[in-house]
Tab-separated table of C-alpha atoms in Angstrom:
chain	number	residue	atom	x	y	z
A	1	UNK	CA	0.000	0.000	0.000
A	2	UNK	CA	1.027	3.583	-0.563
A	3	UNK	CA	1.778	5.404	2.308
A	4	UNK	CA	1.122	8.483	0.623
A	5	UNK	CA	-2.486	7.884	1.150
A	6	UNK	CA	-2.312	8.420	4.766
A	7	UNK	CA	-1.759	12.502	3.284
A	8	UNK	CA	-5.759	12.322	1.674
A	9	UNK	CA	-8.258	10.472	3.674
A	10	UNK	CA	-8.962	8.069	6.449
A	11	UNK	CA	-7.153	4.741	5.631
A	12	UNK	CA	-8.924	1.378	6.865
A	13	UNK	CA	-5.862	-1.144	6.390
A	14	UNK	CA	-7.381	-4.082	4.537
A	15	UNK	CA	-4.775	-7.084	5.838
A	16	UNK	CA	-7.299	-9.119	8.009
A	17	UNK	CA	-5.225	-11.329	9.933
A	18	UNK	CA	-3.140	-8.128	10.716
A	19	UNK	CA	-1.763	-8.427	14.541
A	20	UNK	CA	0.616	-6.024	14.903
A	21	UNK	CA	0.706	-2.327	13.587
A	22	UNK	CA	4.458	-0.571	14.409
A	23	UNK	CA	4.926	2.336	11.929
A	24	UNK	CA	6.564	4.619	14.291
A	25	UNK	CA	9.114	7.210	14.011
A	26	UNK	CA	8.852	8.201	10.142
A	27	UNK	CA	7.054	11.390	8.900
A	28	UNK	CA	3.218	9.862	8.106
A	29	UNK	CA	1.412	12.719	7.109
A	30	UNK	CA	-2.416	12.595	7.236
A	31	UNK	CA	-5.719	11.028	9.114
A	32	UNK	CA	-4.671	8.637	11.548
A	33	UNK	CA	-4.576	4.869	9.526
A	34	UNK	CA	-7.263	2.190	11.392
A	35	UNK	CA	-5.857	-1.501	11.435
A	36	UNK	CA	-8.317	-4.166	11.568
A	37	UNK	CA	-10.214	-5.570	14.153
A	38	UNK	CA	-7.740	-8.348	14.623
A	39	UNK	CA	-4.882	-6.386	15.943
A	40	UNK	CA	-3.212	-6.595	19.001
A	41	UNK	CA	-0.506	-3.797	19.214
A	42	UNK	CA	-0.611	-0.496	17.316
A	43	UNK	CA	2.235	1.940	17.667
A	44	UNK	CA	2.623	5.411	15.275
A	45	UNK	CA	4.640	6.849	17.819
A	46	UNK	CA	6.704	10.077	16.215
A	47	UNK	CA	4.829	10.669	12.746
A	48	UNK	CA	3.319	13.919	11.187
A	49	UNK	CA	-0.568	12.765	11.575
A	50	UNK	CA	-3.124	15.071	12.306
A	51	UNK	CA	-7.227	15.357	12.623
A	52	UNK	CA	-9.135	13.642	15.498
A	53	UNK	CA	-9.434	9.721	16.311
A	54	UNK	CA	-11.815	8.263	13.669
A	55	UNK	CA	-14.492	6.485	15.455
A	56	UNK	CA	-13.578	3.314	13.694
A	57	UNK	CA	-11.082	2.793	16.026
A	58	UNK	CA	-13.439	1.854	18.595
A	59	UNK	CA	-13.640	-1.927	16.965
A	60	UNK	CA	-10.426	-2.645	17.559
A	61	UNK	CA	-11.701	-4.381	20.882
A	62	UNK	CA	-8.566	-7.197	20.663
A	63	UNK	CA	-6.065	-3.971	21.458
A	64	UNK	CA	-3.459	-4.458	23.908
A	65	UNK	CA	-1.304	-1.825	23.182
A	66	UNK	CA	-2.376	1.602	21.755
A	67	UNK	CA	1.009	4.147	20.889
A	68	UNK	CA	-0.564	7.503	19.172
A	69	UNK	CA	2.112	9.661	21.106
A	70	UNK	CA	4.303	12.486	19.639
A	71	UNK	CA	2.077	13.359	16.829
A	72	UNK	CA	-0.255	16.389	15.443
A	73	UNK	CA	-3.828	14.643	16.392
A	74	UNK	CA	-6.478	16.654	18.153
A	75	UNK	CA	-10.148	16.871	19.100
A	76	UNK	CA	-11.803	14.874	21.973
A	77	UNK	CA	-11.083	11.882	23.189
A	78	UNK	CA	-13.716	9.420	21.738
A	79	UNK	CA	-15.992	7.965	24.325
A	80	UNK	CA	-16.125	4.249	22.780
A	81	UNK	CA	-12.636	3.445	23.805
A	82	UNK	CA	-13.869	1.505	26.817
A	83	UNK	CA	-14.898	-1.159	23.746
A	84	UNK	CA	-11.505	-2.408	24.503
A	85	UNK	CA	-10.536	-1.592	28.155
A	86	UNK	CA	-10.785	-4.903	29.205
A	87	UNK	CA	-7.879	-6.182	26.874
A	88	UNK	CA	-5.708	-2.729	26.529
A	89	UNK	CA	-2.522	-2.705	28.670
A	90	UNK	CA	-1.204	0.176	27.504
A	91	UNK	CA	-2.561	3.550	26.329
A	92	UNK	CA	-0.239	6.536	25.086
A	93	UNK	CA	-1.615	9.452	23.162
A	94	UNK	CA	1.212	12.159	25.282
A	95	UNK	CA	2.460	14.764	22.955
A	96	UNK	CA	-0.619	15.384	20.706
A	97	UNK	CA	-3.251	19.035	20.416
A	98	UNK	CA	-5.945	16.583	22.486
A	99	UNK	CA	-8.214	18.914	24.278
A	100	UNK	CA	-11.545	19.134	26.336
A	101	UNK	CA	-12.245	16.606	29.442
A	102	UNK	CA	-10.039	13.219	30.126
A	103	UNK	CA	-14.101	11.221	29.528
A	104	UNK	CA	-15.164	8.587	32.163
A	105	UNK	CA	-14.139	6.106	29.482
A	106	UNK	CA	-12.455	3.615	32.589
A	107	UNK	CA	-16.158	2.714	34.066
A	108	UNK	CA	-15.672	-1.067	34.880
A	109	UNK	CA	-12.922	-2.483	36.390
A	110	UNK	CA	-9.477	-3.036	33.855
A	111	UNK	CA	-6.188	-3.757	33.360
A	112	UNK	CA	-4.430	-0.850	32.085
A	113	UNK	CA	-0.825	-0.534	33.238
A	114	UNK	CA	-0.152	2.357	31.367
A	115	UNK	CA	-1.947	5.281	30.748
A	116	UNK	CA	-0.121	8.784	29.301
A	117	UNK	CA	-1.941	11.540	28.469
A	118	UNK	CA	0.522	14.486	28.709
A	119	UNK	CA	1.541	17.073	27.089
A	120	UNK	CA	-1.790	18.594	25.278
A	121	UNK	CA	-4.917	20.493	26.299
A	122	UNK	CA	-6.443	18.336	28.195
A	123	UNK	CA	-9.010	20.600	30.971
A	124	UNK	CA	-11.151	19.839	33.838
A	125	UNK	CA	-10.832	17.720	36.782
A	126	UNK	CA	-9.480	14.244	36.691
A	127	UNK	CA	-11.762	11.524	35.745
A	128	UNK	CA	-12.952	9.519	39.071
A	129	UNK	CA	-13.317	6.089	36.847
A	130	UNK	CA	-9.557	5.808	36.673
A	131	UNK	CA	-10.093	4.574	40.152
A	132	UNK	CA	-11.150	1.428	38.236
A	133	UNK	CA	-7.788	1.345	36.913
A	134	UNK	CA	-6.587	-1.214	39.783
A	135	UNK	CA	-3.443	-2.690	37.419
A	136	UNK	CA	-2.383	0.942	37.018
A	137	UNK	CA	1.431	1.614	37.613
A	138	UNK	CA	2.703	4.575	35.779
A	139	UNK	CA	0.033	7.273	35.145
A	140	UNK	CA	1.160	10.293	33.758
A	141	UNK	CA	-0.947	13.740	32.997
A	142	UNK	CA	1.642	16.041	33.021
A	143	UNK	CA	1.588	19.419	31.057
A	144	UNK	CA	-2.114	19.581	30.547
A	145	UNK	CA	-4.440	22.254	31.999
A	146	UNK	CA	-6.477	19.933	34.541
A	147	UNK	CA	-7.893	21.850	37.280
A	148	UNK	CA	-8.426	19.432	40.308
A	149	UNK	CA	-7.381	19.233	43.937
A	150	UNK	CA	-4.654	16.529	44.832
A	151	UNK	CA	-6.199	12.906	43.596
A	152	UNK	CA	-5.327	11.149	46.821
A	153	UNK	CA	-7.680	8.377	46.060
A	154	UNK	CA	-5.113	7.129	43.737
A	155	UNK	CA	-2.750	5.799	46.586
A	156	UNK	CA	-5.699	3.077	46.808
A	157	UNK	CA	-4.257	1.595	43.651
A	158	UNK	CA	-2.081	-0.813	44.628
A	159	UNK	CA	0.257	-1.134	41.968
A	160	UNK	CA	1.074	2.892	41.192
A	161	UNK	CA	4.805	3.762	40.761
A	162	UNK	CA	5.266	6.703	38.717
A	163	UNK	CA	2.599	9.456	38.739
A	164	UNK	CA	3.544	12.609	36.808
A	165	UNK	CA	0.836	15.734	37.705
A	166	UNK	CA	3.636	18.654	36.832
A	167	UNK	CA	2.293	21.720	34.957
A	168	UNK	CA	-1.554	21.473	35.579
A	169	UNK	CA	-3.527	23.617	37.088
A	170	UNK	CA	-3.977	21.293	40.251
A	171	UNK	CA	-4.652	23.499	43.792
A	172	UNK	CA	-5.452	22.737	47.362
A	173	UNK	CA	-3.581	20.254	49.913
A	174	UNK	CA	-1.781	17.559	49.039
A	175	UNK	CA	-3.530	14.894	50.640
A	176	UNK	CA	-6.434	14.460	53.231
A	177	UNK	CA	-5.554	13.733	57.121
A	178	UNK	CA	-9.467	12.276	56.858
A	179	UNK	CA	-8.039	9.308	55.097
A	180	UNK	CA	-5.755	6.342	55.195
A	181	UNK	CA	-4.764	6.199	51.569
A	182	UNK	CA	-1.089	4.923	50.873
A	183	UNK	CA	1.182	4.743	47.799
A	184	UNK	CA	2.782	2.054	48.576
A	185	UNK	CA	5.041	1.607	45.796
A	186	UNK	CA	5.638	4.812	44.270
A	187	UNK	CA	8.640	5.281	43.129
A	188	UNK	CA	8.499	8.323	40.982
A	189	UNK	CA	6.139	11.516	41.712
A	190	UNK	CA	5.820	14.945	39.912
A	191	UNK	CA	4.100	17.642	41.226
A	192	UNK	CA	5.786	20.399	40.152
A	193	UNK	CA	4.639	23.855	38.544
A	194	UNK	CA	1.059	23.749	40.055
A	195	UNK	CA	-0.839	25.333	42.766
A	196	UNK	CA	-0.533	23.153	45.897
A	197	UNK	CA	-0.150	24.676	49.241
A	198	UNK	CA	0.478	22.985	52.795
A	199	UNK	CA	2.207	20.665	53.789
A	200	UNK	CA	3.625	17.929	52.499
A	201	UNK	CA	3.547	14.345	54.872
A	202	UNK	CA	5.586	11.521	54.374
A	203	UNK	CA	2.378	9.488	55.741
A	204	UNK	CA	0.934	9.936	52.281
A	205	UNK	CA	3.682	8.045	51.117
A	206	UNK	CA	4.697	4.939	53.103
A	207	UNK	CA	6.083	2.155	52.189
């Protein structure tokens, strides 16, 4: 197939038994190209694409691994991508023009263990479904414009490591003496260039 195609309309890539997608790291101009149904892992990682996320994506329901990161796309993210939260491991769309609310796409329980949203225009409080999110260990939102108070309920996620906050618009305390929330194996946290105030107890952080 021509890649050159990606440069004039939305692309549905016809190999059926597909299971793998990697076309990172070139400069793939265009509407973001939708595998088929049968893929697993799906990576354009460092292209030129551009436009929102065609709804088709949303029956790729076998995805484990979703890489749109360090491109040009924009728009919303669409609400049907909890067609394939159950299966999806990893989800990366960092370093795109996304904007509007993170959705309450993560409403049923999941196995995500990465989820990285940063660096675009994402606004608005955190979504409380990532709660559901109980596989979740690196979680990063960094570089957005979210405008929430510190999500403590995340230290009830038993597996977080790395959670990156840094250049939001995130305010308040960090943390709530009211309750007994514990990240108990973070390893890596970010909180810079926001707008918390108070203090800051190594309770919130045992190990």
């Amino acid at each position: 197939m021509d890649v050159d195609c990606f440069d004039q309309h939305p692309v549905v890539l016809p190999w059926s038994r597909l299971n793998l997608l990697a076309i990172d790291g070139n400069m793939l101009k265009g509407p973001l190209p939708i595998p088929p149904p049968s893929t697993f892992e799906y990576s354009v990682s460092g292209n030129k694409l551009m436009g929102p996320i065609p709804p088709l994506i949303c029956k790729m329901t076998s995805l484990e691994l979703l890489d749109l990161s360090s491109n040009s796309l924009s728009g919303r993210i669409p609400p049907c991508l909890t067609n394939f939260s159950k299966s999806l491991l990893v989800l990366d769309m960092g370093s795109n023009n996304f904007q509007g609310p993170i959705p309450e796409m993560f409403t049923v329980p999941n196995n995500l263990r990465v989820i990285d949203l940063g660096e675009n225009q994402f606004q608005g409080p955190l979504p409380r479904s990532l709660a559901n999110c109980v596989m979740l260990e690196h979680l990063v939102i960094g570089k957005n414009q979210i405008d929430d108070i510190f999500p403590f309920w995340f230290g009830a996620l038993p597996h977080m490591k790395v959670l990156i906050l840094r250049s939001n618009r995130f305010h308040g305390a960090i943390g709530s003496w009211l309750t007994d929330f514990r990240f108990h194996k973070l390893s890596i946290i970010d909180l810079s260039n926001n707008e918390f105030i108070g203090d800051l107890s190594s309770k919130y952080f045992q190990n």
